[in-house]
Short mmCIF file of N, CA, C and O and ligand atoms in Angstrom, two decimals:
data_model
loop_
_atom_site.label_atom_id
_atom_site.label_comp_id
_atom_site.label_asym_id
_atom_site.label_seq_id
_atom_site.Cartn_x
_atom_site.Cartn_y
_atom_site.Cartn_z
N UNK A 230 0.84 -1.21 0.00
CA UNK A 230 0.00 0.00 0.00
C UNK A 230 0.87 1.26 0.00
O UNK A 230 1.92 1.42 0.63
N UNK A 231 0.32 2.00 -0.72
CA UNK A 231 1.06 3.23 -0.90
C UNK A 231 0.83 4.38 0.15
O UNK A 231 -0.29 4.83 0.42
N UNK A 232 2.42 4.95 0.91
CA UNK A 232 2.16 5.81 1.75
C UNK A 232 2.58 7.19 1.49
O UNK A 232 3.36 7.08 0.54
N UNK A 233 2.49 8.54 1.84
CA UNK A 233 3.33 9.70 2.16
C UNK A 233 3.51 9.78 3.27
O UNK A 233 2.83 9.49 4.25
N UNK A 234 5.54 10.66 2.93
CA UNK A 234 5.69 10.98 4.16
C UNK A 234 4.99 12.67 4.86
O UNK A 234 4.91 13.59 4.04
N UNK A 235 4.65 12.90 5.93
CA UNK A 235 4.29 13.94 6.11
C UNK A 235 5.45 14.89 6.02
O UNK A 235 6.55 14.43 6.34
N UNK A 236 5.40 15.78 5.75
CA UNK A 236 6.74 16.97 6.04
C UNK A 236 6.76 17.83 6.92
O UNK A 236 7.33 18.90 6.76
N UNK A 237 6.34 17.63 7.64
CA UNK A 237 6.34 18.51 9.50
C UNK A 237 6.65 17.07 10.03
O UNK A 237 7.42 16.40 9.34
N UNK A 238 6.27 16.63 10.93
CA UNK A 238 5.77 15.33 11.49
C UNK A 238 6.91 14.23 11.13
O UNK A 238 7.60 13.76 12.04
N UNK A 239 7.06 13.91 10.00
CA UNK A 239 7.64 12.45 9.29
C UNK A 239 6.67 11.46 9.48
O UNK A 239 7.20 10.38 9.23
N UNK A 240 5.73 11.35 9.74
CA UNK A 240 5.27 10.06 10.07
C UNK A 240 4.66 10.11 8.92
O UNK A 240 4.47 11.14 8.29
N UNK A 241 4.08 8.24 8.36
CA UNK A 241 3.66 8.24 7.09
C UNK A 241 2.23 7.95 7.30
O UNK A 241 1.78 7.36 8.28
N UNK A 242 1.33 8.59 5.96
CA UNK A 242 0.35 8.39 6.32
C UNK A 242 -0.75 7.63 4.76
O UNK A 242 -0.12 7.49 3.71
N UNK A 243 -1.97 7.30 4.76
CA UNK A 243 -2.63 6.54 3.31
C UNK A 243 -3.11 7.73 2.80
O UNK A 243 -3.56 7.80 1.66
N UNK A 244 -3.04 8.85 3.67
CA UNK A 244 -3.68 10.22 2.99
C UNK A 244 -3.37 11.14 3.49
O UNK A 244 -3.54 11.29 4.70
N UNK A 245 -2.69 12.21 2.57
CA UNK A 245 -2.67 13.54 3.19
C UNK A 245 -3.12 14.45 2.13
O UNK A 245 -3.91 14.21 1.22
N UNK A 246 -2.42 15.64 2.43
CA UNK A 246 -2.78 17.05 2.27
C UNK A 246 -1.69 17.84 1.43
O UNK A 246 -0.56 18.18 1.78
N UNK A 247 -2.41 18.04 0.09
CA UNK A 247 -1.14 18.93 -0.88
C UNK A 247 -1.43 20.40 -0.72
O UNK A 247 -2.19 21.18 -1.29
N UNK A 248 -0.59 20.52 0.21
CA UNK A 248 -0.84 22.28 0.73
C UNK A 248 0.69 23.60 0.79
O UNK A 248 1.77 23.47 1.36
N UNK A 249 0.47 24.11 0.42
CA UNK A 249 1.60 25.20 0.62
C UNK A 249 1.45 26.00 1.67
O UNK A 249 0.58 26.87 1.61
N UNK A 250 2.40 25.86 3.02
CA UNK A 250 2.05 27.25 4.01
C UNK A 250 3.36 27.99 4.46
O UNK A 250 3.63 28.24 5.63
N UNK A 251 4.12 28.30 3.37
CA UNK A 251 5.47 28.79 4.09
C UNK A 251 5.60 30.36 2.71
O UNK A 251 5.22 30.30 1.54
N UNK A 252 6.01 31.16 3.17
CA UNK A 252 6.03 31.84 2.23
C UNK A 252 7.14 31.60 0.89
O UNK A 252 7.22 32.26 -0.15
N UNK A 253 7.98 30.37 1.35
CA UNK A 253 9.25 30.08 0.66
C UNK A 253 8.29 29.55 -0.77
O UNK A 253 8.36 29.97 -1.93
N UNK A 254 7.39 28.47 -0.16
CA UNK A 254 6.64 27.42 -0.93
C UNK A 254 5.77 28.19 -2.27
O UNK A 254 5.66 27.73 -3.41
N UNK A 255 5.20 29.45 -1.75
CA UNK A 255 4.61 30.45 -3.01
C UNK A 255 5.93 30.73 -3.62
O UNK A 255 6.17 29.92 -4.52
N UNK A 256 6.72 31.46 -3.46
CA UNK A 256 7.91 31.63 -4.18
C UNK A 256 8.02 30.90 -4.76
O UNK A 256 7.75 31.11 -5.94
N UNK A 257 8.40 29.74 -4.40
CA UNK A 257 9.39 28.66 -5.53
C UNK A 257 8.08 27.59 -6.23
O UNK A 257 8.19 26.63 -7.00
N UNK A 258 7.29 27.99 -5.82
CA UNK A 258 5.68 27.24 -6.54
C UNK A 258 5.83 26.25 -6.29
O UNK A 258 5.75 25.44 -7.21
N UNK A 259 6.13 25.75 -4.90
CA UNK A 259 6.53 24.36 -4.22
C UNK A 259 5.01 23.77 -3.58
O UNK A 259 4.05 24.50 -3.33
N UNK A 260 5.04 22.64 -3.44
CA UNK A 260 3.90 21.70 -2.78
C UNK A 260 4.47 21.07 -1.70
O UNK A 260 5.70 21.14 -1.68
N UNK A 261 3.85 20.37 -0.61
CA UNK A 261 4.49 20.06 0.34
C UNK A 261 3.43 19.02 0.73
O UNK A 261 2.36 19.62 0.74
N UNK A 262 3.28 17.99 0.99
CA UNK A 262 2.23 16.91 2.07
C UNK A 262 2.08 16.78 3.14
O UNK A 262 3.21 16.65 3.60
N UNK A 263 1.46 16.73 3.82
CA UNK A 263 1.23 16.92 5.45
C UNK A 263 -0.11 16.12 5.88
O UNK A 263 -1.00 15.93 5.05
N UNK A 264 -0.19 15.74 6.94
CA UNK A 264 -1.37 15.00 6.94
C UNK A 264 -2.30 16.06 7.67
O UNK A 264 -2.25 17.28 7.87
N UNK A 265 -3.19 15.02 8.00
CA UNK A 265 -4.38 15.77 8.67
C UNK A 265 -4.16 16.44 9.69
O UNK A 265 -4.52 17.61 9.62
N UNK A 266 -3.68 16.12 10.66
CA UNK A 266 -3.19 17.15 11.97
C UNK A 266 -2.53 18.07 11.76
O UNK A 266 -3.10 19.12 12.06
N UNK A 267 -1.19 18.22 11.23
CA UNK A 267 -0.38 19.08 10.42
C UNK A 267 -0.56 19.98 9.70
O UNK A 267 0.15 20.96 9.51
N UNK A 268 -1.75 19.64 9.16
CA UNK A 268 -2.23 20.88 8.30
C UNK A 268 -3.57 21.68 8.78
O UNK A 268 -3.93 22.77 8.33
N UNK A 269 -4.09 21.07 9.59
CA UNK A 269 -4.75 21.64 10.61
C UNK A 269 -3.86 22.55 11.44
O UNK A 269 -4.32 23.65 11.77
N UNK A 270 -3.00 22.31 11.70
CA UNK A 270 -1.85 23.10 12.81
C UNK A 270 -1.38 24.44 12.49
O UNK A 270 -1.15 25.48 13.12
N UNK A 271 -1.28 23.84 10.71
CA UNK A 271 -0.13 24.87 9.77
C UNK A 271 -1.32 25.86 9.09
O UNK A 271 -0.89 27.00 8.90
N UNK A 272 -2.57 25.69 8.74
CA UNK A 272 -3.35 26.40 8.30
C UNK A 272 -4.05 27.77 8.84
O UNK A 272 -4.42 28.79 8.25
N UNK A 273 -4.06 27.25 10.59
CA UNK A 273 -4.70 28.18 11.22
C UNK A 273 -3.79 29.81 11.01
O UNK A 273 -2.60 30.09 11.16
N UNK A 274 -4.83 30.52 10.66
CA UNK A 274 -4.19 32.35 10.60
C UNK A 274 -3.01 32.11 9.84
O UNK A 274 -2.02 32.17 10.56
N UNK A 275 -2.76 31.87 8.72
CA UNK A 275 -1.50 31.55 7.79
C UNK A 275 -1.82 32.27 6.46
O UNK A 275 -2.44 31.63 5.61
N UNK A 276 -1.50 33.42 6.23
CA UNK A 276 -2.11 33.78 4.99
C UNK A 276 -1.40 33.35 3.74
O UNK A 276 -1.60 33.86 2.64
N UNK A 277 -0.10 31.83 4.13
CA UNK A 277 0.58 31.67 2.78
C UNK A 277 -0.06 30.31 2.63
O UNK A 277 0.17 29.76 1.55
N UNK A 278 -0.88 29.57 3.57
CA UNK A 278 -1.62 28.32 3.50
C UNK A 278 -2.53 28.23 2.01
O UNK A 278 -3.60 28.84 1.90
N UNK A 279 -2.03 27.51 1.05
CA UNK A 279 -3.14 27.15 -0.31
C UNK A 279 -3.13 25.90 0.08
O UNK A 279 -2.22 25.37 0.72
N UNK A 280 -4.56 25.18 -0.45
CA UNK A 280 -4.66 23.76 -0.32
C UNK A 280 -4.86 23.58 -2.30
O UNK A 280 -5.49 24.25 -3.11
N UNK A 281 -3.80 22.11 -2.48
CA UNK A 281 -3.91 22.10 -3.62
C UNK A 281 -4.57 20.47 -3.81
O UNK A 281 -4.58 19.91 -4.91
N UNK A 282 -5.01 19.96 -2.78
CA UNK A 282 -5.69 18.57 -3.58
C UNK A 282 -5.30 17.71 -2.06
O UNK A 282 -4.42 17.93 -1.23
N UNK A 283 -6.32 16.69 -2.12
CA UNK A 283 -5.97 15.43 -1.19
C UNK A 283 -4.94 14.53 -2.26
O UNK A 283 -4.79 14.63 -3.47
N UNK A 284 -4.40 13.78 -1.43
CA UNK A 284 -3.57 12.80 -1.89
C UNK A 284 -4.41 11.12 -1.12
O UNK A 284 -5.12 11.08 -0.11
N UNK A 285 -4.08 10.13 -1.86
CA UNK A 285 -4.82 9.03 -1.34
C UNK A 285 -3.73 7.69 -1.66
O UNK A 285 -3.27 7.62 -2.80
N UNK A 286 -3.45 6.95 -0.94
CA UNK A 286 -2.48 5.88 -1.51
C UNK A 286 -3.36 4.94 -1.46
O UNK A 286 -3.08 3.80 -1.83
ZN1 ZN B 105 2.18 15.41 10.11
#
């Protein structure tokens, strides 16, 4: 079964979150995965937070 790793966290997960919340990530038009908690964490009051799609393994 197919996993991601989260990129805050490391832990792997069957689904996360294709989200940008760093201002580096708009710059360089970067994507990043994070799971559900993580991006719950990273979203709150973040005005560089885009969500670009679930991911599903
Ligand atoms: Zn995480």
């Amino acid at each position: 079964m197919a996993v991601k790793k989260c990129n805050k966290c490391k832990a792997e997960f069957k689904q996360a979150f294709r989200v940008r919340h760093l201002a580096l990530h708009n710059a360089q038009k970067q994507w990043v995965f994070l799971c559900k908690g993580c991006t719950l964490e990273v979203k709150d009051n973040n005005v560089h937070y885009q969500y670009g799609g679930t991911w599903k393994g």
